[in-house]
Coordinates of N, CA and C in Angstrom, one line a residue:
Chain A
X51 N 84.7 145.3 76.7 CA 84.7 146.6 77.4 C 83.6 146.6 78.5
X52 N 84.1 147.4 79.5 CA 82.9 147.6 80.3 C 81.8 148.7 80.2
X53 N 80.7 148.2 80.2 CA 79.6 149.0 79.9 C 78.6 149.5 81.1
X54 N 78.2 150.6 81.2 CA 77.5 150.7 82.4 C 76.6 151.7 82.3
X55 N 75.4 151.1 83.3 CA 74.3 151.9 83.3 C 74.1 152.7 84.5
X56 N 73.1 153.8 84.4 CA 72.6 154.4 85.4 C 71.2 155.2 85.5
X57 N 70.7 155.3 86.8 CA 69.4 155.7 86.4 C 68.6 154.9 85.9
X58 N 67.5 155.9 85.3 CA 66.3 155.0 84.9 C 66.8 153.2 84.1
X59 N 68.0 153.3 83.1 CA 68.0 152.6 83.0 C 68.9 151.4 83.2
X60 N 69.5 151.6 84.3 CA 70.5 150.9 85.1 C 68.8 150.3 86.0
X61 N 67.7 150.5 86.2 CA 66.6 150.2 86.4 C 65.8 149.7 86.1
X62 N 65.6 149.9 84.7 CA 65.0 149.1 83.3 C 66.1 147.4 83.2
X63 N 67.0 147.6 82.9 CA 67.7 146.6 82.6 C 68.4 145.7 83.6
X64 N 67.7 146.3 85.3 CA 68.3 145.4 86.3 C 69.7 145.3 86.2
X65 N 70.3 146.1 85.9 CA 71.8 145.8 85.6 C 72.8 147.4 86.2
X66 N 73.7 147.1 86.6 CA 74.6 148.5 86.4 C 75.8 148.3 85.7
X67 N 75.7 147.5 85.3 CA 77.3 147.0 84.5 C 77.0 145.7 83.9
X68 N 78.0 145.7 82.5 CA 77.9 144.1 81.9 C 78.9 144.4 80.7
X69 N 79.4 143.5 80.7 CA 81.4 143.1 79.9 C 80.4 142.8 78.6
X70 N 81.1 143.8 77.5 CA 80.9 143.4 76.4 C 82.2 143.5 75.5
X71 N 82.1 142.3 74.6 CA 83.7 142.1 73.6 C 83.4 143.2 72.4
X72 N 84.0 144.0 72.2 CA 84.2 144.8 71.4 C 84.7 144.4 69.9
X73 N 84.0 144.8 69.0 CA 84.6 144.2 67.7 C 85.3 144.9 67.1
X74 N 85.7 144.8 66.5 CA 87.6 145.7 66.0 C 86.7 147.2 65.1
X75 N 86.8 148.0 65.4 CA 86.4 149.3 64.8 C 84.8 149.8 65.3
X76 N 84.6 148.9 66.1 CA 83.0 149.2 66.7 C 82.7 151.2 66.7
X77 N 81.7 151.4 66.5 CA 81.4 152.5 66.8 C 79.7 152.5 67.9
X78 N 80.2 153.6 68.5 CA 79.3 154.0 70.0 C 77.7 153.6 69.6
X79 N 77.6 154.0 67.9 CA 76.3 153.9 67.7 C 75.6 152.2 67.4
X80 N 76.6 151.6 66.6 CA 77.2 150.4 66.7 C 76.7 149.1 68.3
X81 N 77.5 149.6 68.9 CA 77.5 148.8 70.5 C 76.1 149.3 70.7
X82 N 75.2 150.4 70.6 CA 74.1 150.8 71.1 C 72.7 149.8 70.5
X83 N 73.1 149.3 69.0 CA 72.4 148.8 68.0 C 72.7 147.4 68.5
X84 N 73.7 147.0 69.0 CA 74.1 145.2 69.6 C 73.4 145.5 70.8
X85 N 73.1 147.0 71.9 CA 72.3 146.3 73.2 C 71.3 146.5 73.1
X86 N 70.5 147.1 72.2 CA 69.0 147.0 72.0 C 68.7 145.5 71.1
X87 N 69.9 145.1 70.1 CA 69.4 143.5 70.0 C 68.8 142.8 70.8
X88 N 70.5 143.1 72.0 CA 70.6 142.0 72.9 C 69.2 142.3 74.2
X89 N 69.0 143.7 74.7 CA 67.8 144.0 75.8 C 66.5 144.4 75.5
X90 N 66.6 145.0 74.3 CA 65.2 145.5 73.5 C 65.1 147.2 74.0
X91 N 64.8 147.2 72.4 CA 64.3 148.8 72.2 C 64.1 149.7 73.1
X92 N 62.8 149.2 74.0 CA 61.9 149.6 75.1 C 63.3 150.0 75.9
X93 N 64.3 150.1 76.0 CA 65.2 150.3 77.3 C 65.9 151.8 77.1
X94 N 65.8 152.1 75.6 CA 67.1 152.6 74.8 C 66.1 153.9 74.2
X95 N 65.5 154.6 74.9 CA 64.3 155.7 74.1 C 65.7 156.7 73.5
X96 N 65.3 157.7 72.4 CA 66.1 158.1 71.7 C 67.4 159.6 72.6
X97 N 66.5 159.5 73.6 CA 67.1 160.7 74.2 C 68.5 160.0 75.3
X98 N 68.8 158.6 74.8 CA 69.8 157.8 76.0 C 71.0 158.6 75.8
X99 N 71.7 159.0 76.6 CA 73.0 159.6 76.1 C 74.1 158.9 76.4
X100 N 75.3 158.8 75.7 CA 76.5 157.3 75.7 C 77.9 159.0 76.0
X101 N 78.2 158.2 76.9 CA 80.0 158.3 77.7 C 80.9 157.9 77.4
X102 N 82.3 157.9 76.5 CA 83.3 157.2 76.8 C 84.4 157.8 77.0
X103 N 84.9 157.1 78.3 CA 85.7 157.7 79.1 C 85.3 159.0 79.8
X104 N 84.3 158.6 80.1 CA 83.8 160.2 81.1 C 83.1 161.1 79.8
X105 N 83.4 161.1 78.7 CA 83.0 162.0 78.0 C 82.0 161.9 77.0
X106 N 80.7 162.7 76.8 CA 79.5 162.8 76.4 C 80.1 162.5 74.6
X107 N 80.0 161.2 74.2 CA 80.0 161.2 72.4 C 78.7 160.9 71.5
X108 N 78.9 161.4 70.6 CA 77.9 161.0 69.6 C 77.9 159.2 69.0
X109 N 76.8 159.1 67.8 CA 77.1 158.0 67.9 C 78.1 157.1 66.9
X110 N 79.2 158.2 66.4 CA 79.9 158.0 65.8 C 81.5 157.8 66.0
X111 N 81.4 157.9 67.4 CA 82.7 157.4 68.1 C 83.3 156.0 67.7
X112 N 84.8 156.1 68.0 CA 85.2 154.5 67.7 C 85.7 153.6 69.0
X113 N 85.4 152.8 69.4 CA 85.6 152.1 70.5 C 86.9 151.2 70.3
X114 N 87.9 151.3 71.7 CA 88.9 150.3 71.4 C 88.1 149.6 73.2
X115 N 88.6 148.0 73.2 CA 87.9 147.4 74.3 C 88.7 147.8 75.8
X116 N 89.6 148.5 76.2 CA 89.8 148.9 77.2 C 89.0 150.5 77.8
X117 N 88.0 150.6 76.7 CA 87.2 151.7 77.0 C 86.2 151.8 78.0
X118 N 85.8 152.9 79.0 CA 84.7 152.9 80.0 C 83.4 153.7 79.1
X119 N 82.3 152.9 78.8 CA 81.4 152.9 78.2 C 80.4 153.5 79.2
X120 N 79.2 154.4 78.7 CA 78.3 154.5 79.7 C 77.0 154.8 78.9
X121 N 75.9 154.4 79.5 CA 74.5 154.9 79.0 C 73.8 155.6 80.0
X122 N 72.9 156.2 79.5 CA 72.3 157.0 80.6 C 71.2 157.8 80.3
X123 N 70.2 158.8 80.8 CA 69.2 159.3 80.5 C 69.5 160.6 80.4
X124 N 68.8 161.7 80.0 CA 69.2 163.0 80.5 C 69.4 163.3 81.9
X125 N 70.6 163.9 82.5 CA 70.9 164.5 83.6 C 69.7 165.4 84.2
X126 N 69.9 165.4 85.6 CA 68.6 166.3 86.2 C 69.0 166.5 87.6
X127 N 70.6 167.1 87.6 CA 70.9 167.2 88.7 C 70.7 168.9 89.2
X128 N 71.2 169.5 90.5 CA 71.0 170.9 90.5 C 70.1 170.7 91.4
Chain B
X123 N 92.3 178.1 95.0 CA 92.1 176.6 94.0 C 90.3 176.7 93.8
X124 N 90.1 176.0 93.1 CA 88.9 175.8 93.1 C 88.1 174.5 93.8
X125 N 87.1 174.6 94.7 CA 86.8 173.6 95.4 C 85.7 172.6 94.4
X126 N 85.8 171.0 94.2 CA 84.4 170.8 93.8 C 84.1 169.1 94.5
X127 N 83.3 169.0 94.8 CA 83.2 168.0 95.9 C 81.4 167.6 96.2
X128 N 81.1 165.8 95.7 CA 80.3 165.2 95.9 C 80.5 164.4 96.7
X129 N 79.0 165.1 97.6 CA 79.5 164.2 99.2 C 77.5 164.0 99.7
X130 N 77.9 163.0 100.6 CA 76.6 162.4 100.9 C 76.3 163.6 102.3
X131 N 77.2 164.2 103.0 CA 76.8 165.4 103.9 C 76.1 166.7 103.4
X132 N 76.0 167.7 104.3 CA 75.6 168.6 104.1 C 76.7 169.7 104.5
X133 N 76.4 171.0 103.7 CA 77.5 171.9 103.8 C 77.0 173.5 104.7
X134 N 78.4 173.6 105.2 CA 77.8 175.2 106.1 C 78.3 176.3 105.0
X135 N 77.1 176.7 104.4 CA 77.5 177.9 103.4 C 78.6 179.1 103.7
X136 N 78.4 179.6 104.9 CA 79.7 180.7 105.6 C 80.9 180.0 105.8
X137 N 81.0 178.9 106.2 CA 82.5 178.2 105.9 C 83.0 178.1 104.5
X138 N 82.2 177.7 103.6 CA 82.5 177.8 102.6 C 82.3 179.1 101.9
X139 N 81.7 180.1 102.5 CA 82.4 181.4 101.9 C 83.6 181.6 102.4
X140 N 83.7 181.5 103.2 CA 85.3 182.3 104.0 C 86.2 181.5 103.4
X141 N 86.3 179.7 103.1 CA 87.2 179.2 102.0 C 87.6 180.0 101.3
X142 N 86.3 179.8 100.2 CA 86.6 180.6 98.7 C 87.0 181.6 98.8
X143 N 86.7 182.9 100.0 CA 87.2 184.1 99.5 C 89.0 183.9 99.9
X144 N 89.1 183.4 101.3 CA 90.5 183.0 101.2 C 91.5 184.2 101.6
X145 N 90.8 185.2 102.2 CA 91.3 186.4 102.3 C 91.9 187.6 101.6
X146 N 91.4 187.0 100.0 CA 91.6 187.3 98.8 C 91.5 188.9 98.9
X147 N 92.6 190.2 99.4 CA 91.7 191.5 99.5 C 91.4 191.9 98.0
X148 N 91.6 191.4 97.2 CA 91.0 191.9 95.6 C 89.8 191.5 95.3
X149 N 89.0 191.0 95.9 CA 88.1 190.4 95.6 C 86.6 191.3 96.5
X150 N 85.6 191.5 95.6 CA 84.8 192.8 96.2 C 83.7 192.2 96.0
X151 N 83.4 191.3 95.1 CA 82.0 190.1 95.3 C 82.1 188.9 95.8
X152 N 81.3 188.6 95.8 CA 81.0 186.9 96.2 C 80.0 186.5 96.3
X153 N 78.8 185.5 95.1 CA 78.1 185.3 95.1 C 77.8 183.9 95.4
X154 N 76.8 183.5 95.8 CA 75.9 182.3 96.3 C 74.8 181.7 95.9
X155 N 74.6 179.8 95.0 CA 73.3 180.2 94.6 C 73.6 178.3 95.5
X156 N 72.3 178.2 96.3 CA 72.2 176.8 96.9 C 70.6 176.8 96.9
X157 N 70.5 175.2 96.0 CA 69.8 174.8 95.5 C 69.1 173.6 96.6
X158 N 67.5 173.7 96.7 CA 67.1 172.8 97.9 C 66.2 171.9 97.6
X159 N 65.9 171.0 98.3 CA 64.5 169.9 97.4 C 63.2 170.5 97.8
X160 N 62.4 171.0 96.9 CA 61.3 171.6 96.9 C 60.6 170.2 97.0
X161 N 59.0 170.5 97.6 CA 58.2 169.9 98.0 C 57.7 169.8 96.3
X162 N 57.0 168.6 96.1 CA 56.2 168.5 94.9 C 54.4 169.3 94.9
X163 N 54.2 170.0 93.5 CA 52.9 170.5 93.5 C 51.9 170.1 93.9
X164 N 52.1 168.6 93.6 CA 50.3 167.5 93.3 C 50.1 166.8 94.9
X165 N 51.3 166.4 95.5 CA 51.9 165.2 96.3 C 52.5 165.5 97.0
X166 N 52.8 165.2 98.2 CA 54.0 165.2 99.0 C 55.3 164.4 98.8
X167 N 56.2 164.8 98.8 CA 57.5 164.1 99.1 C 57.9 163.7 99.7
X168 N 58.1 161.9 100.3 CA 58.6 161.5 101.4 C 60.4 161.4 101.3
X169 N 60.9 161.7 100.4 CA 62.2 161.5 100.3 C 62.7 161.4 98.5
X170 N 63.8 162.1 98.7 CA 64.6 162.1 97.7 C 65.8 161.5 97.2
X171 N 66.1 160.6 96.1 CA 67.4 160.3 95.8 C 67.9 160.7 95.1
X172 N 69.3 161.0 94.9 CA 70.5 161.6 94.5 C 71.3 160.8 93.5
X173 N 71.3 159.9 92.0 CA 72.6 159.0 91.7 C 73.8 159.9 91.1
X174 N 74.6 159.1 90.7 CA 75.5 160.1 90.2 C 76.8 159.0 89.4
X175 N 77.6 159.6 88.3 CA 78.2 159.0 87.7 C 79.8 159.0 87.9
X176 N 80.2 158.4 89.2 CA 81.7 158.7 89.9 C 82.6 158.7 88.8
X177 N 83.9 159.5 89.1 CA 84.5 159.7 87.8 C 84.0 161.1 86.9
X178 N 83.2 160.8 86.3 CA 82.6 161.6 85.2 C 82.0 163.1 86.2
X179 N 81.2 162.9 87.2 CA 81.0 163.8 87.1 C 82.0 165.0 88.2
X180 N 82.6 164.5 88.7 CA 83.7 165.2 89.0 C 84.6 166.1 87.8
X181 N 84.3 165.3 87.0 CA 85.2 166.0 85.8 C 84.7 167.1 84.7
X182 N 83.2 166.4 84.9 CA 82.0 167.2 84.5 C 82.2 168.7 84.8
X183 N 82.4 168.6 86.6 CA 82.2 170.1 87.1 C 83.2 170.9 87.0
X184 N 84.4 169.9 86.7 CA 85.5 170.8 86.7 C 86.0 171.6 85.3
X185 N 85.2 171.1 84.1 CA 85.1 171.6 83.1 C 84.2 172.8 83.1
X186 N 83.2 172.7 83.7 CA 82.4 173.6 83.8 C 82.8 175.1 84.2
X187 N 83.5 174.7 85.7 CA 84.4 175.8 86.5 C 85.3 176.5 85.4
X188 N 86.0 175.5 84.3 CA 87.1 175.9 83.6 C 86.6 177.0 82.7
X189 N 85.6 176.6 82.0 CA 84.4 177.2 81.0 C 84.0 178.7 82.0
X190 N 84.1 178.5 83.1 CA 83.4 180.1 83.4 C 84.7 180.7 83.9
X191 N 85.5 180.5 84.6 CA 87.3 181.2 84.7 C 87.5 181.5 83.0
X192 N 87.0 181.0 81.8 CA 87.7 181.3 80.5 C 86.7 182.7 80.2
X193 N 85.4 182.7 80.7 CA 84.6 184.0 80.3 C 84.9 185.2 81.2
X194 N 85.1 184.8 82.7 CA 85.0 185.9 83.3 C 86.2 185.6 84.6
X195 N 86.7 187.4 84.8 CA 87.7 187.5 85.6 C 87.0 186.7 87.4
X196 N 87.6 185.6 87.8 CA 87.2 185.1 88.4 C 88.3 184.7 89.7
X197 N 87.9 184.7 91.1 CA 88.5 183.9 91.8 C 87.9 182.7 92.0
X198 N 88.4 182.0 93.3 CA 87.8 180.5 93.7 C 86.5 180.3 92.9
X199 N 86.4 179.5 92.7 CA 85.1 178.3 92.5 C 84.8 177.7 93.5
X200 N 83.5 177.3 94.1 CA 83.0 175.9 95.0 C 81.8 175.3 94.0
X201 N 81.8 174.5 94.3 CA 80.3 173.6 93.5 C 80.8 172.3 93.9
X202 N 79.7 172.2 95.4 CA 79.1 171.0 96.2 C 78.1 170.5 95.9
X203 N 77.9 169.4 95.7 CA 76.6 168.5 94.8 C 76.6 167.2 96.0
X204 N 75.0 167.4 96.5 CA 75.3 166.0 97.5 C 74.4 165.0 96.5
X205 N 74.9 164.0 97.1 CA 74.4 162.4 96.5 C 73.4 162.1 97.4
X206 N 72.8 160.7 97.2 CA 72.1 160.1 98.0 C 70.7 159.8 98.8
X207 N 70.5 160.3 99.8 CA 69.2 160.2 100.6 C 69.0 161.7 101.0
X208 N 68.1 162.0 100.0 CA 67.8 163.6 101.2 C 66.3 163.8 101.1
X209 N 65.7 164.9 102.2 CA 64.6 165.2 102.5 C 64.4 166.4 102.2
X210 N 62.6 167.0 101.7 CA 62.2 168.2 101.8 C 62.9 169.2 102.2
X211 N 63.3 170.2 101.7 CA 64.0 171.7 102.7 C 65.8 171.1 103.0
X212 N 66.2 170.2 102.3 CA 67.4 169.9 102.6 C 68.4 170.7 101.5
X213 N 69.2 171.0 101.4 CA 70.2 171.3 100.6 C 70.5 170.5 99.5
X214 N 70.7 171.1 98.5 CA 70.8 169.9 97.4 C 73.0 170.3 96.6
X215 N 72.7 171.4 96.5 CA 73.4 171.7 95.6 C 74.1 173.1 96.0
X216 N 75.6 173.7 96.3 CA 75.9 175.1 96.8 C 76.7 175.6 95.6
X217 N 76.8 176.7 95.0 CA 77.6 176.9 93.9 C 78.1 178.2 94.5
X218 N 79.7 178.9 94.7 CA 80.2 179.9 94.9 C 81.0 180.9 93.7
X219 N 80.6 181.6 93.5 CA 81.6 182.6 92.6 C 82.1 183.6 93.6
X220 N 83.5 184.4 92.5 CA 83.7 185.6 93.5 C 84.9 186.3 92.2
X221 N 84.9 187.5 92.5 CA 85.4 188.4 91.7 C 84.9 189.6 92.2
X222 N 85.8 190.3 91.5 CA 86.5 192.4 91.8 C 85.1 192.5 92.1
X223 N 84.6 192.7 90.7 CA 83.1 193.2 91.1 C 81.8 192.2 90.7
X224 N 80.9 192.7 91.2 CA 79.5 191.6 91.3 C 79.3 190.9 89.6
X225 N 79.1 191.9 89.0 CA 78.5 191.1 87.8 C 79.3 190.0 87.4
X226 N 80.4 190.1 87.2 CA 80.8 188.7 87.0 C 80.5 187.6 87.6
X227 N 80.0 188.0 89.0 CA 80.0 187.3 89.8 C 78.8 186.3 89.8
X228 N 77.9 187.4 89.9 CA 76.2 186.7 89.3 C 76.4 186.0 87.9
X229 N 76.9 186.6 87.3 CA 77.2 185.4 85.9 C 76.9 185.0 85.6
X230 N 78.3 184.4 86.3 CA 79.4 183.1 86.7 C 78.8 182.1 87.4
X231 N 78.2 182.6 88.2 CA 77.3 182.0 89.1 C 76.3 181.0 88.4
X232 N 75.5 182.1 87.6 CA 73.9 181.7 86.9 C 74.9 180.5 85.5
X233 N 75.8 181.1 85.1 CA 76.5 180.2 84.0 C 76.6 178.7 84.6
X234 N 77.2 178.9 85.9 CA 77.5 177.6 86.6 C 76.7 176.1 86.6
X235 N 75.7 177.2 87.4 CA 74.2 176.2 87.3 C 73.9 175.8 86.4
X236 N 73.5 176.6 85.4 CA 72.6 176.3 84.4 C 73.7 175.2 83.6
X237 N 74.7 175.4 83.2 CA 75.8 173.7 82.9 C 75.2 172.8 83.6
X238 N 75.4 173.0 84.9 CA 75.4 171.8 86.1 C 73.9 170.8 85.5
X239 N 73.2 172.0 85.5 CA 71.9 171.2 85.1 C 71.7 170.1 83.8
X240 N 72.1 170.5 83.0 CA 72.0 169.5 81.9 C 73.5 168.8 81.5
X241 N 74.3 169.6 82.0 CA 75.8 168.8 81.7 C 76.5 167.4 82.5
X242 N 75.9 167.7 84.2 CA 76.7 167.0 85.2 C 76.1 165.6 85.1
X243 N 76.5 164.3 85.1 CA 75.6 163.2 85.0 C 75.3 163.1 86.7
X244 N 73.8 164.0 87.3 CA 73.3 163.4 88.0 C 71.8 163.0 88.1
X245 N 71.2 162.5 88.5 CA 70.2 162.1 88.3 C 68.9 161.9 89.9
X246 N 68.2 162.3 89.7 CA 66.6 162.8 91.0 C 65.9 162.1 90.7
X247 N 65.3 160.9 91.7 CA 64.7 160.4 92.0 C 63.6 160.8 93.3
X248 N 62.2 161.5 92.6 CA 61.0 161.7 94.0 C 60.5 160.3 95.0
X249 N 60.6 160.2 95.5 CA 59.5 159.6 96.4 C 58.5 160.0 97.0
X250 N 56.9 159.2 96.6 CA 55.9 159.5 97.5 C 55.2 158.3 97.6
X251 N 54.5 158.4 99.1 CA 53.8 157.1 99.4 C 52.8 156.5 98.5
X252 N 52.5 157.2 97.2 CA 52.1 156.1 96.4 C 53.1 155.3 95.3
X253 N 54.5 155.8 95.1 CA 55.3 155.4 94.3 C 56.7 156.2 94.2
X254 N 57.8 155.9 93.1 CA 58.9 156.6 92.8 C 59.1 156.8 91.3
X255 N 59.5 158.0 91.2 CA 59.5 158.3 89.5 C 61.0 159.2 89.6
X256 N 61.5 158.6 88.7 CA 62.6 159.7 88.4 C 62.4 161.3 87.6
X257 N 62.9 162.0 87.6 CA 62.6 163.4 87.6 C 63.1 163.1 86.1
X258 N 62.4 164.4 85.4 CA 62.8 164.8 83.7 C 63.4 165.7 83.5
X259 N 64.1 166.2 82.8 CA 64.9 167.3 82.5 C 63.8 168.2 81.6
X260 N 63.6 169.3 82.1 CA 62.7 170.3 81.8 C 63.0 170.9 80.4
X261 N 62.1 171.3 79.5 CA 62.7 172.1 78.2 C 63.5 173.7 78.6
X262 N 62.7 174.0 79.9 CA 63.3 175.8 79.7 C 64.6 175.5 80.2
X263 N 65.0 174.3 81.2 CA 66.2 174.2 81.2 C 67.5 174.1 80.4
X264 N 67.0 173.1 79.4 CA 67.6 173.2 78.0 C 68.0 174.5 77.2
X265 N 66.6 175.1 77.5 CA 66.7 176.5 76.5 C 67.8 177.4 76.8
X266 N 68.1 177.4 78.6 CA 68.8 178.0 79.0 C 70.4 178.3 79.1
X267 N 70.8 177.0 78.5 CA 72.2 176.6 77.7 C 72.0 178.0 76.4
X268 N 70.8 177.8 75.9 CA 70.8 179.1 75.0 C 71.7 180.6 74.7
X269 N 71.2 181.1 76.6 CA 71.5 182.4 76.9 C 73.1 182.6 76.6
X270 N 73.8 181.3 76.6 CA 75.1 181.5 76.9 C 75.7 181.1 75.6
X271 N 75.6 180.7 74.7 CA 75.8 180.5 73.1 C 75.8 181.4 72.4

């Protein structure tokens, strides 16, 4: 699936995007616990908020890999 | 229809009242809330950036719009959100309500924003000649989702 960052930590991680394989029943909280493996902690403070498909989920969502994934900080638009 | 539109320009608020109201004669309010980049307390501001989450937040706003048409008797919607590079005193953000009479109108309005604020994925970035820091989302802002619960 495609994963994507923005803001502070599309910043942090030098990244705005990066393809990750999805494991059969993954949950949101799941995929968040494999990119702090994979980038570290430090990237991932507790307030990061995850998107799929446009829409703000907790971290008990279930992922299929054609999903648009997103992380991100608190909003601060306005 | 309701207007909602992220754009790297800037917008003429009286054009976009005369949109929204549309020559609507039922319509006896119309309120206005445009939002601008304030100068910082400590520092000056040499420049502002705007990111934003294409897709999402278009859909963001439009849920938002949907959420305040379900509370209150409403016409048009606008909510213009620019992206990008902007400066001190620039426009950031135009939000239009309109309806029979005002209070809805004010609202609808204040409802609008205060969503926009913690719901829309956008994201402020300051600049000043000693550095860039991205902006934090304030608690009374949060609280403010409150009023409406």
């Amino acid at each position: 699936m495609n994963v994507l960052y923005f803001a502070s930590l599309k910043e942090s991680l030098n990244m705005s995007s990066e393809e990750i394989k999805a494991s059969s029943n993954m949950t949101t909280g799941e995929l968040k616990l494999h990119l702090i493996q994979k980038h570290g902690v430090h990237h991932f403070p507790k307030n990061i908020i995850c998107a799929v498909n446009h829409e703000v989920r907790n971290d008990l969502a279930l992922l299929s890999d054609n999903d648009e994934v997103a992380f991100f900080p608190p909003v601060t638009g306005g | 229809m309701n207007k909602i539109s992220i754009q790297t320009g800037g917008f003429d608020i009286s054009a976009e009242v005369s949109l929204a109201h549309n020559n609507n004669s039922g319509l006896g309010a119309i309120v206005t809330f445009v939002g601008l980049v304030r100068d910082m307390d400590d520092e000056a501001m040499t420049k502002m950036t705007l990111e934003h989450y294409p897709g999402m937040t278009e859909k963001a706003l439009q849920i938002i719009a949907d959420q305040a048409k379900s509370r209150w008797k409403l016409g048009n919607i606008t909510i213009i959100h620019r992206v990008g590079e902007l400066q001190v005193n620039d426009q950031i953000v135009l939000v239009i309500t309109s309806s029979k009479h005002r209070k809805s109108s004010f609202e609808a309005c204040e409802f609008i924003i205060d969503y926009l604020k913690t719901q829309a994925p956008f994201w402020k970035k300051e600049h000043t000649k000693s550095g860039e820091k991205w902006v934090e989302i304030k608690d009374s802002d949060k609280l403010k989702l409150d009023n409406w619960n």
